[in-house]
């Protein structure tokens, strides 16, 4: 299926209308919608935590804040099927609309009745369920708003958006809580998520070619679609090892840089301020990596770059446990953020460009499931292991697991030779 001329079909991108991503109004509208939604998400999670703490015991608050993880993990693969069947823009718009209405409804309820646990738990459950279809659709959408040669730049722009949302979301949420409690913070979150809907509706989508297998997918059941997606990944010479590299990298990275870093700061006497500086170093490094990709637009020899960036980043992760002081730890965290951010963006760009358009939702669902479903399991395991053996050995093991992802990128020839489009 080929794209029809822009002069005859409104809302369709054609080669004649293509521009560099950072100058393309269509991409900038998508980025604005994504940023508004991500800032709203950050405010939502802060408001949910605050309201849950006010409404119940610490244990109950922990259950409420974690309750969204189960439906997100269980339903994520099905969400990829939904994104491929109905189109990512429709799914993202519908998801944001549902999330907006739910958050605003709970905000109104809290204004009228005060914090109670049951609506917060219901909201968390609904949010996690909607996330299961939202996340794969968000990952599949960039390929439909820009050309393949701009996807690396878009990955960098998306990374900058995530960094911006994490920096801005917490202060905005805190301001909302200070002015009007959790209800006000929820209202701000809902309003920001609502901003994304008209922006997404205004996007002009690229018509992507489909192969014969994809055209038959609409006649299959959802289960057969899911099996076809998993089979597509398993037999793909680049995507199969790439998924393994992503899984190993996330499993080795998430534990040390979350609960492990907190325990390390406590063990070394760095305090909350020291841990904050280390986290700032990581965020700065990740931001630099995103900015580099957004400016350059393409990294040559992307497959070959994966191995050294992942392996060097894993060495920096292991070195955190042996840093003699905060300054050294900040420098190592800066290196981790830069290298892991660069390798993560390259993995995302390769995933986008190597995947047949018909399978983008399902492929994104699998990679997201690894990052959002399986990798967080390493956090309690890391905490328990540090309690038993200390930070040094656990960080070393985590670094080894992460480094194995680089070994995978080095060993598998097709992944090593993979290139991003010019």
PDB file of N, CA, C and O in Angstrom, residues 10 14 106 159 183 202 247 316:
ATOM      1  N   UNK A  10      -6.174  14.623   2.976  1.00  0.00           N
ATOM      2  CA  UNK A  10      -5.784  15.408   4.138  1.00  0.00           C
ATOM      3  C   UNK A  10      -5.330  14.484   5.241  1.00  0.00           C
ATOM      4  O   UNK A  10      -5.870  13.416   5.451  1.00  0.00           O
ATOM      5  N   UNK A  14       3.583  12.594   2.974  1.00  0.00           N
ATOM      6  CA  UNK A  14       4.213  12.024   1.800  1.00  0.00           C
ATOM      7  C   UNK A  14       5.649  12.513   1.743  1.00  0.00           C
ATOM      8  O   UNK A  14       6.023  13.457   2.422  1.00  0.00           O
ATOM      9  N   UNK A 106     -11.650  11.286  40.093  1.00  0.00           N
ATOM     10  CA  UNK A 106     -11.117  11.074  41.440  1.00  0.00           C
ATOM     11  C   UNK A 106     -10.774  12.409  42.093  1.00  0.00           C
ATOM     12  O   UNK A 106     -10.971  12.605  43.299  1.00  0.00           O
ATOM     13  N   UNK A 159      13.634  11.204  24.483  1.00  0.00           N
ATOM     14  CA  UNK A 159      14.417  11.126  25.718  1.00  0.00           C
ATOM     15  C   UNK A 159      14.469  12.453  26.444  1.00  0.00           C
ATOM     16  O   UNK A 159      14.366  12.513  27.678  1.00  0.00           O
ATOM     17  N   UNK A 183      -6.240  16.459  45.642  1.00  0.00           N
ATOM     18  CA  UNK A 183      -7.279  16.724  44.653  1.00  0.00           C
ATOM     19  C   UNK A 183      -6.816  17.735  43.616  1.00  0.00           C
ATOM     20  O   UNK A 183      -7.064  17.581  42.417  1.00  0.00           O
ATOM     21  N   UNK A 202      -4.753  16.146  15.779  1.00  0.00           N
ATOM     22  CA  UNK A 202      -4.319  17.000  14.669  1.00  0.00           C
ATOM     23  C   UNK A 202      -3.151  16.418  13.875  1.00  0.00           C
ATOM     24  O   UNK A 202      -2.736  17.003  12.870  1.00  0.00           O
ATOM     25  N   UNK A 247      16.793  -6.906  27.481  1.00  0.00           N
ATOM     26  CA  UNK A 247      16.389  -7.564  28.729  1.00  0.00           C
ATOM     27  C   UNK A 247      17.550  -7.644  29.713  1.00  0.00           C
ATOM     28  O   UNK A 247      17.406  -7.314  30.903  1.00  0.00           O
ATOM     29  N   UNK A 316      30.919   1.048  34.611  1.00  0.00           N
ATOM     30  CA  UNK A 316      30.647   2.225  35.443  1.00  0.00           C
ATOM     31  C   UNK A 316      29.622   1.900  36.524  1.00  0.00           C
ATOM     32  O   UNK A 316      29.729   2.382  37.662  1.00  0.00           O
TER      33      UNK A 316
END
